[in-house]
Short mmCIF file of N, CA and C in Angstrom, two decimals:
data_model
loop_
_atom_site.label_atom_id
_atom_site.label_comp_id
_atom_site.label_asym_id
_atom_site.label_seq_id
_atom_site.Cartn_x
_atom_site.Cartn_y
_atom_site.Cartn_z
N MET U 1 -32.71 61.96 -50.35
CA MET U 1 -33.42 63.20 -50.45
C MET U 1 -33.71 63.48 -51.91
N LYS U 2 -34.95 63.81 -52.22
CA LYS U 2 -35.34 64.12 -53.59
C LYS U 2 -35.59 65.61 -53.69
N VAL U 3 -34.93 66.26 -54.65
CA VAL U 3 -35.09 67.69 -54.85
C VAL U 3 -35.69 67.89 -56.22
N THR U 4 -36.81 68.59 -56.28
CA THR U 4 -37.45 68.85 -57.56
C THR U 4 -37.42 70.35 -57.80
N ILE U 5 -36.79 70.72 -58.92
CA ILE U 5 -36.70 72.13 -59.29
C ILE U 5 -37.15 72.23 -60.74
N PRO U 6 -38.11 73.08 -61.04
CA PRO U 6 -38.54 73.23 -62.44
C PRO U 6 -37.35 73.59 -63.31
N VAL U 7 -37.27 73.00 -64.49
CA VAL U 7 -36.13 73.16 -65.38
C VAL U 7 -35.89 74.62 -65.75
N LEU U 8 -36.92 75.38 -66.02
CA LEU U 8 -36.75 76.75 -66.47
C LEU U 8 -36.70 77.75 -65.32
N PHE U 9 -36.78 77.28 -64.09
CA PHE U 9 -36.70 78.16 -62.93
C PHE U 9 -35.25 78.56 -62.70
N LEU U 10 -35.01 79.74 -62.22
CA LEU U 10 -33.64 80.17 -61.94
C LEU U 10 -33.08 79.35 -60.79
N VAL U 11 -32.15 78.49 -61.10
CA VAL U 11 -31.62 77.55 -60.11
C VAL U 11 -30.93 78.28 -58.98
N GLY U 12 -30.24 79.37 -59.24
CA GLY U 12 -29.56 80.12 -58.20
C GLY U 12 -30.50 80.55 -57.10
N ILE U 13 -31.71 80.93 -57.46
CA ILE U 13 -32.72 81.32 -56.47
C ILE U 13 -33.21 80.08 -55.73
N ALA U 14 -33.45 79.00 -56.45
CA ALA U 14 -33.95 77.78 -55.82
C ALA U 14 -32.93 77.21 -54.85
N MET U 15 -31.64 77.39 -55.16
CA MET U 15 -30.61 76.81 -54.31
C MET U 15 -30.65 77.37 -52.89
N ALA U 16 -31.11 78.61 -52.74
CA ALA U 16 -31.16 79.23 -51.43
C ALA U 16 -32.09 78.47 -50.49
N SER U 17 -33.08 77.77 -51.05
CA SER U 17 -34.04 77.08 -50.21
C SER U 17 -33.79 75.58 -50.11
N VAL U 18 -32.76 75.09 -50.79
CA VAL U 18 -32.47 73.66 -50.79
C VAL U 18 -31.35 73.38 -49.79
N THR U 19 -31.57 72.44 -48.90
CA THR U 19 -30.54 72.06 -47.95
C THR U 19 -30.16 70.61 -48.20
N ILE U 20 -28.88 70.40 -48.43
CA ILE U 20 -28.37 69.05 -48.66
C ILE U 20 -27.30 68.81 -47.63
N PRO U 21 -27.41 67.77 -46.83
CA PRO U 21 -26.42 67.54 -45.79
C PRO U 21 -25.05 67.24 -46.38
N ALA U 22 -24.02 67.71 -45.68
CA ALA U 22 -22.66 67.41 -46.10
C ALA U 22 -22.42 65.92 -45.96
N ALA U 23 -21.69 65.36 -46.90
CA ALA U 23 -21.39 63.93 -46.85
C ALA U 23 -20.00 63.69 -47.40
N ALA U 24 -19.33 62.73 -46.87
CA ALA U 24 -18.00 62.40 -47.37
C ALA U 24 -18.13 61.86 -48.78
N ASN U 25 -17.24 62.31 -49.66
CA ASN U 25 -17.31 61.86 -51.05
C ASN U 25 -15.94 61.61 -51.64
N GLY U 26 -14.90 61.62 -50.83
CA GLY U 26 -13.58 61.38 -51.35
C GLY U 26 -12.86 62.65 -51.78
N ASN U 27 -13.55 63.77 -51.88
CA ASN U 27 -12.94 65.03 -52.25
C ASN U 27 -12.95 65.93 -51.02
N ALA U 28 -11.78 66.22 -50.49
CA ALA U 28 -11.68 67.00 -49.26
C ALA U 28 -12.16 68.42 -49.44
N SER U 29 -12.15 68.94 -50.67
CA SER U 29 -12.49 70.34 -50.86
C SER U 29 -13.90 70.57 -51.41
N GLY U 30 -14.64 69.54 -51.70
CA GLY U 30 -15.98 69.73 -52.24
C GLY U 30 -16.89 68.56 -51.95
N ASN U 31 -18.17 68.77 -52.10
CA ASN U 31 -19.17 67.74 -51.84
C ASN U 31 -19.90 67.41 -53.14
N ALA U 32 -19.67 66.24 -53.67
CA ALA U 32 -20.23 65.83 -54.96
C ALA U 32 -21.76 65.79 -54.94
N LYS U 33 -22.37 65.43 -53.83
CA LYS U 33 -23.83 65.38 -53.76
C LYS U 33 -24.42 66.78 -53.91
N ARG U 34 -23.85 67.74 -53.21
CA ARG U 34 -24.31 69.13 -53.38
C ARG U 34 -23.96 69.61 -54.78
N GLY U 35 -22.78 69.22 -55.28
CA GLY U 35 -22.37 69.62 -56.61
C GLY U 35 -23.31 69.15 -57.69
N LYS U 36 -23.86 67.97 -57.53
CA LYS U 36 -24.81 67.44 -58.52
C LYS U 36 -26.04 68.34 -58.61
N VAL U 37 -26.53 68.79 -57.47
CA VAL U 37 -27.68 69.68 -57.44
C VAL U 37 -27.29 71.04 -58.03
N LEU U 38 -26.14 71.55 -57.65
CA LEU U 38 -25.69 72.84 -58.18
C LEU U 38 -25.44 72.78 -59.68
N PHE U 39 -25.05 71.61 -60.18
CA PHE U 39 -24.77 71.45 -61.60
C PHE U 39 -26.02 71.64 -62.46
N MET U 40 -27.20 71.60 -61.85
CA MET U 40 -28.44 71.78 -62.63
C MET U 40 -28.40 73.07 -63.44
N GLN U 41 -27.77 74.10 -62.91
CA GLN U 41 -27.68 75.35 -63.66
C GLN U 41 -26.75 75.22 -64.86
N CYS U 42 -25.83 74.29 -64.82
CA CYS U 42 -24.90 74.03 -65.93
C CYS U 42 -25.53 73.12 -66.96
N ALA U 43 -26.46 72.28 -66.51
CA ALA U 43 -27.06 71.25 -67.37
C ALA U 43 -27.88 71.82 -68.53
N ALA U 44 -28.23 73.07 -68.46
CA ALA U 44 -28.94 73.67 -69.58
C ALA U 44 -28.05 73.70 -70.83
N CYS U 45 -26.75 73.79 -70.61
CA CYS U 45 -25.79 73.89 -71.73
C CYS U 45 -24.81 72.72 -71.83
N HIS U 46 -24.64 71.96 -70.74
CA HIS U 46 -23.65 70.87 -70.73
C HIS U 46 -24.27 69.55 -70.30
N SER U 47 -23.95 68.49 -71.02
CA SER U 47 -24.35 67.14 -70.60
C SER U 47 -23.15 66.52 -69.88
N VAL U 48 -23.41 65.47 -69.10
CA VAL U 48 -22.32 64.81 -68.37
C VAL U 48 -22.32 63.29 -68.57
N LYS U 49 -23.30 62.77 -69.26
CA LYS U 49 -23.33 61.34 -69.55
C LYS U 49 -22.42 61.09 -70.74
N ALA U 50 -21.52 60.13 -70.62
CA ALA U 50 -20.51 59.90 -71.64
C ALA U 50 -21.09 59.71 -73.04
N SER U 51 -22.23 59.09 -73.16
CA SER U 51 -22.81 58.82 -74.48
C SER U 51 -23.71 59.95 -74.98
N ALA U 52 -23.93 60.97 -74.17
CA ALA U 52 -24.83 62.06 -74.55
C ALA U 52 -24.14 63.00 -75.55
N PRO U 53 -24.94 63.58 -76.43
CA PRO U 53 -24.36 64.53 -77.39
C PRO U 53 -24.02 65.86 -76.70
N HIS U 54 -23.23 66.66 -77.39
CA HIS U 54 -22.95 68.00 -76.90
C HIS U 54 -24.23 68.82 -76.95
N LYS U 55 -24.30 69.83 -76.12
CA LYS U 55 -25.40 70.80 -76.16
C LYS U 55 -24.80 72.10 -76.69
N VAL U 56 -25.25 73.23 -76.17
CA VAL U 56 -24.65 74.51 -76.53
C VAL U 56 -23.17 74.50 -76.13
N GLY U 57 -22.88 73.88 -75.00
CA GLY U 57 -21.52 73.68 -74.53
C GLY U 57 -21.14 72.22 -74.69
N PRO U 58 -19.86 71.91 -74.52
CA PRO U 58 -19.42 70.53 -74.70
C PRO U 58 -19.88 69.60 -73.57
N ASN U 59 -19.93 68.31 -73.88
CA ASN U 59 -20.20 67.28 -72.88
C ASN U 59 -19.03 67.31 -71.90
N LEU U 60 -19.32 67.29 -70.61
CA LEU U 60 -18.27 67.39 -69.60
C LEU U 60 -17.91 66.06 -68.94
N ALA U 61 -18.38 64.96 -69.48
CA ALA U 61 -18.02 63.64 -68.95
C ALA U 61 -16.50 63.47 -69.10
N GLY U 62 -15.82 63.16 -68.02
CA GLY U 62 -14.38 62.95 -68.06
C GLY U 62 -13.56 64.20 -68.26
N ILE U 63 -14.12 65.35 -67.96
CA ILE U 63 -13.43 66.63 -68.21
C ILE U 63 -12.22 66.83 -67.30
N VAL U 64 -12.31 66.36 -66.06
CA VAL U 64 -11.19 66.57 -65.13
C VAL U 64 -9.99 65.76 -65.61
N GLY U 65 -8.91 66.45 -65.87
CA GLY U 65 -7.69 65.83 -66.38
C GLY U 65 -7.58 65.85 -67.90
N ALA U 66 -8.67 66.23 -68.58
CA ALA U 66 -8.67 66.27 -70.04
C ALA U 66 -8.01 67.55 -70.55
N LYS U 67 -7.53 67.50 -71.78
CA LYS U 67 -6.95 68.67 -72.43
C LYS U 67 -8.07 69.66 -72.75
N MET U 68 -7.82 70.93 -72.53
CA MET U 68 -8.80 71.97 -72.85
C MET U 68 -9.09 71.98 -74.34
N GLY U 69 -10.35 72.23 -74.69
CA GLY U 69 -10.74 72.39 -76.08
C GLY U 69 -10.53 71.18 -76.95
N ASP U 70 -10.71 69.99 -76.38
CA ASP U 70 -10.36 68.77 -77.12
C ASP U 70 -11.46 67.72 -77.16
N GLN U 71 -12.72 68.13 -77.00
CA GLN U 71 -13.81 67.16 -77.11
C GLN U 71 -14.14 66.96 -78.59
N ASP U 72 -14.27 65.71 -79.01
CA ASP U 72 -14.61 65.42 -80.41
C ASP U 72 -15.94 66.06 -80.80
N LYS U 73 -16.00 66.53 -82.00
CA LYS U 73 -17.22 67.03 -82.62
C LYS U 73 -17.83 68.23 -81.91
N PHE U 74 -17.00 69.02 -81.21
CA PHE U 74 -17.49 70.26 -80.63
C PHE U 74 -16.64 71.40 -81.18
N ARG U 75 -17.29 72.46 -81.60
CA ARG U 75 -16.58 73.59 -82.19
C ARG U 75 -16.27 74.60 -81.07
N TYR U 76 -15.02 74.62 -80.67
CA TYR U 76 -14.56 75.52 -79.61
C TYR U 76 -14.19 76.89 -80.16
N SER U 77 -14.17 77.87 -79.27
CA SER U 77 -13.67 79.20 -79.64
C SER U 77 -12.17 79.07 -79.93
N ALA U 78 -11.65 80.03 -80.66
CA ALA U 78 -10.21 80.03 -80.96
C ALA U 78 -9.39 80.06 -79.67
N ALA U 79 -9.85 80.81 -78.67
CA ALA U 79 -9.12 80.91 -77.40
C ALA U 79 -9.04 79.55 -76.70
N MET U 80 -10.14 78.81 -76.68
CA MET U 80 -10.14 77.51 -76.02
C MET U 80 -9.30 76.50 -76.81
N ALA U 81 -9.41 76.52 -78.12
CA ALA U 81 -8.61 75.62 -78.95
C ALA U 81 -7.13 75.91 -78.78
N LYS U 82 -6.77 77.19 -78.68
CA LYS U 82 -5.37 77.59 -78.49
C LYS U 82 -4.85 77.09 -77.13
N ALA U 83 -5.68 77.19 -76.09
CA ALA U 83 -5.28 76.70 -74.77
C ALA U 83 -5.01 75.20 -74.81
N GLY U 84 -5.88 74.47 -75.51
CA GLY U 84 -5.68 73.02 -75.65
C GLY U 84 -4.45 72.70 -76.45
N ALA U 85 -4.21 73.45 -77.52
CA ALA U 85 -3.04 73.22 -78.36
C ALA U 85 -1.75 73.50 -77.58
N ALA U 86 -1.84 74.38 -76.59
CA ALA U 86 -0.68 74.69 -75.74
C ALA U 86 -0.49 73.63 -74.65
N GLY U 87 -1.38 72.62 -74.62
CA GLY U 87 -1.24 71.54 -73.65
C GLY U 87 -1.91 71.78 -72.31
N LYS U 88 -2.70 72.84 -72.19
CA LYS U 88 -3.38 73.12 -70.92
C LYS U 88 -4.46 72.08 -70.68
N LYS U 89 -4.60 71.67 -69.41
CA LYS U 89 -5.58 70.65 -69.02
C LYS U 89 -6.55 71.20 -67.99
N TRP U 90 -7.69 70.53 -67.90
CA TRP U 90 -8.68 70.87 -66.89
C TRP U 90 -8.31 70.18 -65.59
N THR U 91 -7.83 70.95 -64.65
CA THR U 91 -7.50 70.47 -63.31
C THR U 91 -8.51 71.09 -62.35
N GLY U 92 -8.46 70.69 -61.10
CA GLY U 92 -9.32 71.33 -60.11
C GLY U 92 -9.09 72.82 -60.06
N LYS U 93 -7.83 73.23 -60.15
CA LYS U 93 -7.48 74.65 -60.09
C LYS U 93 -7.97 75.40 -61.32
N SER U 94 -7.76 74.85 -62.52
CA SER U 94 -8.18 75.55 -63.74
C SER U 94 -9.71 75.57 -63.84
N LEU U 95 -10.38 74.50 -63.42
CA LEU U 95 -11.85 74.50 -63.41
C LEU U 95 -12.38 75.54 -62.43
N ASP U 96 -11.76 75.63 -61.26
CA ASP U 96 -12.20 76.59 -60.25
C ASP U 96 -12.11 78.01 -60.81
N SER U 97 -11.00 78.33 -61.41
CA SER U 97 -10.80 79.66 -61.99
C SER U 97 -11.81 79.93 -63.11
N PHE U 98 -12.01 78.94 -63.97
CA PHE U 98 -12.92 79.10 -65.10
C PHE U 98 -14.37 79.23 -64.66
N ILE U 99 -14.80 78.40 -63.71
CA ILE U 99 -16.18 78.45 -63.23
C ILE U 99 -16.43 79.77 -62.50
N ALA U 100 -15.42 80.30 -61.82
CA ALA U 100 -15.57 81.57 -61.10
C ALA U 100 -15.80 82.72 -62.07
N ASN U 101 -15.06 82.73 -63.18
CA ASN U 101 -15.13 83.84 -64.13
C ASN U 101 -14.65 83.36 -65.49
N PRO U 102 -15.52 82.73 -66.28
CA PRO U 102 -15.10 82.15 -67.55
C PRO U 102 -14.38 83.12 -68.49
N ARG U 103 -14.89 84.32 -68.62
CA ARG U 103 -14.27 85.29 -69.54
C ARG U 103 -12.96 85.83 -68.99
N GLY U 104 -12.86 85.96 -67.68
CA GLY U 104 -11.62 86.44 -67.07
C GLY U 104 -10.53 85.38 -67.08
N ALA U 105 -10.93 84.14 -66.87
CA ALA U 105 -9.96 83.04 -66.81
C ALA U 105 -9.38 82.71 -68.19
N LEU U 106 -10.19 82.86 -69.22
CA LEU U 106 -9.74 82.56 -70.58
C LEU U 106 -10.37 83.57 -71.54
N PRO U 107 -9.78 84.76 -71.64
CA PRO U 107 -10.32 85.80 -72.50
C PRO U 107 -10.50 85.30 -73.94
N GLY U 108 -11.63 85.65 -74.51
CA GLY U 108 -11.91 85.27 -75.89
C GLY U 108 -12.69 83.98 -76.03
N ASN U 109 -12.95 83.28 -74.92
CA ASN U 109 -13.74 82.06 -75.03
C ASN U 109 -15.20 82.44 -75.24
N SER U 110 -16.00 81.50 -75.70
CA SER U 110 -17.38 81.82 -76.07
C SER U 110 -18.43 81.46 -75.02
N MET U 111 -18.02 81.06 -73.83
CA MET U 111 -18.99 80.72 -72.79
C MET U 111 -19.62 82.01 -72.25
N SER U 112 -20.94 82.09 -72.33
CA SER U 112 -21.62 83.33 -71.95
C SER U 112 -22.03 83.36 -70.48
N PHE U 113 -21.79 82.30 -69.74
CA PHE U 113 -22.15 82.23 -68.32
C PHE U 113 -21.30 83.22 -67.53
N GLY U 114 -21.90 83.92 -66.59
CA GLY U 114 -21.21 84.94 -65.81
C GLY U 114 -20.27 84.43 -64.74
N GLY U 115 -20.43 83.18 -64.33
CA GLY U 115 -19.55 82.62 -63.30
C GLY U 115 -20.25 82.41 -61.97
N ILE U 116 -19.58 81.69 -61.09
CA ILE U 116 -20.09 81.41 -59.75
C ILE U 116 -19.07 81.96 -58.76
N PRO U 117 -19.39 83.05 -58.08
CA PRO U 117 -18.41 83.67 -57.18
C PRO U 117 -18.15 82.87 -55.89
N ASP U 118 -19.10 82.04 -55.47
CA ASP U 118 -18.97 81.30 -54.21
C ASP U 118 -18.02 80.11 -54.37
N LYS U 119 -16.87 80.16 -53.70
CA LYS U 119 -15.85 79.12 -53.82
C LYS U 119 -16.37 77.75 -53.38
N THR U 120 -17.17 77.69 -52.33
CA THR U 120 -17.70 76.41 -51.86
C THR U 120 -18.58 75.76 -52.93
N LYS U 121 -19.41 76.55 -53.56
CA LYS U 121 -20.27 76.02 -54.62
C LYS U 121 -19.43 75.52 -55.79
N ARG U 122 -18.38 76.27 -56.15
CA ARG U 122 -17.51 75.83 -57.25
C ARG U 122 -16.82 74.52 -56.89
N GLN U 123 -16.34 74.40 -55.67
CA GLN U 123 -15.66 73.17 -55.25
C GLN U 123 -16.63 71.99 -55.24
N ASP U 124 -17.87 72.23 -54.89
CA ASP U 124 -18.88 71.16 -54.93
C ASP U 124 -19.14 70.71 -56.36
N ILE U 125 -19.23 71.65 -57.28
CA ILE U 125 -19.45 71.29 -58.70
C ILE U 125 -18.25 70.52 -59.23
N ILE U 126 -17.05 70.95 -58.88
CA ILE U 126 -15.84 70.25 -59.32
C ILE U 126 -15.80 68.84 -58.74
N ALA U 127 -16.19 68.69 -57.47
CA ALA U 127 -16.24 67.36 -56.86
C ALA U 127 -17.22 66.47 -57.62
N TYR U 128 -18.34 67.04 -58.05
CA TYR U 128 -19.31 66.28 -58.83
C TYR U 128 -18.70 65.86 -60.17
N LEU U 129 -18.05 66.78 -60.86
CA LEU U 129 -17.42 66.45 -62.13
C LEU U 129 -16.35 65.38 -61.97
N GLU U 130 -15.61 65.44 -60.86
CA GLU U 130 -14.58 64.42 -60.58
C GLU U 130 -15.22 63.05 -60.33
N SER U 131 -16.45 63.06 -59.82
CA SER U 131 -17.10 61.78 -59.47
C SER U 131 -17.67 61.06 -60.68
N LEU U 132 -17.74 61.71 -61.82
CA LEU U 132 -18.38 61.11 -62.99
C LEU U 132 -17.50 60.04 -63.60
#
Protein backbone atom coordinates (compact mmCIF):
# COMPACT_ATOMS: atom_id res chain seq x y z
CA MET A 1 0.00 0.00 0.00
CA LYS A 2 1.38 3.40 -0.96
CA VAL A 3 0.32 6.40 1.10
CA THR A 4 1.11 9.87 -0.17
CA ILE A 5 0.73 12.77 2.23
CA PRO A 6 2.03 16.25 1.43
CA VAL A 7 4.96 17.06 3.72
CA LEU A 8 3.53 20.33 5.03
CA PHE A 9 0.00 18.98 5.48
CA LEU A 10 -1.15 18.36 9.04
CA VAL A 11 -0.50 14.65 9.36
CA GLY A 12 -2.93 14.23 12.26
CA ILE A 13 -5.78 15.24 9.96
CA ALA A 14 -4.54 13.05 7.11
CA MET A 15 -4.26 10.06 9.41
CA ALA A 16 -8.04 10.03 9.89
CA SER A 17 -8.46 9.08 6.24
CA VAL A 18 -5.62 6.57 5.98
CA THR A 19 -6.36 2.92 6.63
CA ILE A 20 -3.50 0.51 7.10
CA PRO A 21 -4.31 -3.11 7.82
CA ALA A 22 -3.03 -4.59 11.05
CA ALA A 23 -0.09 -6.91 10.50
CA ALA A 24 2.08 -9.01 12.74
CA ASN A 25 5.40 -7.31 13.37
CA GLY A 26 6.89 -9.01 16.41
CA ASN A 27 5.61 -6.35 18.82
CA ALA A 28 2.49 -7.51 20.64
CA SER A 29 1.55 -3.99 21.69
CA GLY A 30 2.06 -2.03 18.48
CA ASN A 31 2.09 -2.22 14.70
CA ALA A 32 5.33 -1.02 13.10
CA LYS A 33 3.74 -0.55 9.66
CA ARG A 34 1.14 1.83 11.05
CA GLY A 35 3.84 3.38 13.23
CA LYS A 36 5.95 4.21 10.20
CA VAL A 37 3.07 6.19 8.72
CA LEU A 38 2.30 7.86 12.05
CA PHE A 39 5.99 8.74 12.44
CA MET A 40 5.63 11.16 9.50
CA GLN A 41 4.53 13.81 11.99
CA CYS A 42 7.77 13.21 13.94
CA ALA A 43 9.95 13.24 10.83
CA ALA A 44 9.74 17.01 10.55
CA CYS A 45 12.09 17.17 13.56
CA HIS A 46 13.63 13.69 13.87
CA SER A 47 15.53 11.49 11.42
CA VAL A 48 15.71 7.70 11.86
CA LYS A 49 18.38 6.63 9.38
CA ALA A 50 21.57 5.83 11.29
CA SER A 51 23.78 7.91 9.00
CA ALA A 52 21.42 10.91 8.84
CA PRO A 53 22.28 14.10 10.67
CA HIS A 54 20.24 15.44 13.57
CA LYS A 55 17.40 17.82 12.74
CA VAL A 56 15.71 20.14 15.25
CA GLY A 57 15.47 17.01 17.40
CA PRO A 58 17.98 14.18 17.69
CA ASN A 59 18.28 11.27 15.28
CA LEU A 60 16.19 8.43 16.74
CA ALA A 61 17.95 5.49 15.07
CA GLY A 62 18.61 2.94 17.82
CA ILE A 63 16.82 5.01 20.45
CA VAL A 64 15.06 2.07 22.12
CA GLY A 65 17.37 0.90 24.90
CA ALA A 66 19.67 3.92 24.56
CA LYS A 67 20.54 6.26 27.43
CA MET A 68 18.46 9.45 27.46
CA GLY A 69 20.20 12.59 26.25
CA ASP A 70 23.21 10.75 24.89
CA GLN A 71 23.26 11.16 21.10
CA ASP A 72 26.60 12.46 19.82
CA LYS A 73 26.68 16.01 18.52
CA PHE A 74 23.20 16.96 19.71
CA ARG A 75 22.68 19.72 22.25
CA TYR A 76 20.09 18.47 24.75
CA SER A 77 18.20 20.50 27.32
CA ALA A 78 19.62 20.40 30.84
CA ALA A 79 16.66 18.25 31.93
CA MET A 80 17.31 15.61 29.27
CA ALA A 81 21.07 15.60 29.91
CA LYS A 82 20.40 15.20 33.64
CA ALA A 83 18.08 12.23 32.99
CA GLY A 84 20.80 10.58 30.92
CA ALA A 85 23.46 11.31 33.53
CA ALA A 86 21.20 9.60 36.07
CA GLY A 87 21.29 6.48 33.88
CA LYS A 88 17.70 6.67 32.58
CA LYS A 89 17.12 4.81 29.31
CA TRP A 90 14.55 4.91 26.55
CA THR A 91 12.34 1.88 27.09
CA GLY A 92 8.90 1.17 25.67
CA LYS A 93 7.42 2.53 28.90
CA SER A 94 9.52 5.72 29.02
CA LEU A 95 8.94 6.39 25.30
CA ASP A 96 5.19 5.89 25.76
CA SER A 97 5.10 8.38 28.62
CA PHE A 98 7.27 10.89 26.76
CA ILE A 99 5.37 10.67 23.46
CA ALA A 100 2.06 11.08 25.35
CA ASN A 101 3.18 14.28 27.08
CA PRO A 102 6.81 15.34 26.56
CA ARG A 103 6.71 18.28 28.97
CA GLY A 104 4.83 16.34 31.64
CA ALA A 105 7.05 13.27 31.40
CA LEU A 106 10.28 15.25 31.65
CA PRO A 107 9.71 18.82 32.89
CA GLY A 108 12.22 21.29 31.52
CA ASN A 109 12.97 19.45 28.29
CA SER A 110 12.96 21.49 25.09
CA MET A 111 10.67 19.39 22.90
CA SER A 112 7.81 21.65 21.82
CA PHE A 113 5.53 18.87 20.54
CA GLY A 114 2.26 18.63 22.48
CA GLY A 115 2.11 14.84 22.58
CA ILE A 116 -0.05 12.03 21.24
CA PRO A 117 -2.91 11.15 23.59
CA ASP A 118 -3.95 7.97 21.71
CA LYS A 119 -2.17 4.99 23.32
CA THR A 120 -2.58 2.78 20.23
CA LYS A 121 -0.89 5.36 18.03
CA ARG A 122 1.95 5.74 20.54
CA GLN A 123 2.44 1.97 20.68
CA ASP A 124 2.54 1.83 16.88
CA ILE A 125 5.22 4.54 16.75
CA ILE A 126 7.24 2.74 19.43
CA ALA A 127 6.94 -0.52 17.46
CA TYR A 128 8.29 1.34 14.43
CA LEU A 129 11.22 2.73 16.42
CA GLU A 130 11.95 -0.77 17.76
CA SER A 131 11.98 -2.11 14.20
CA LEU A 132 14.75 0.23 13.04
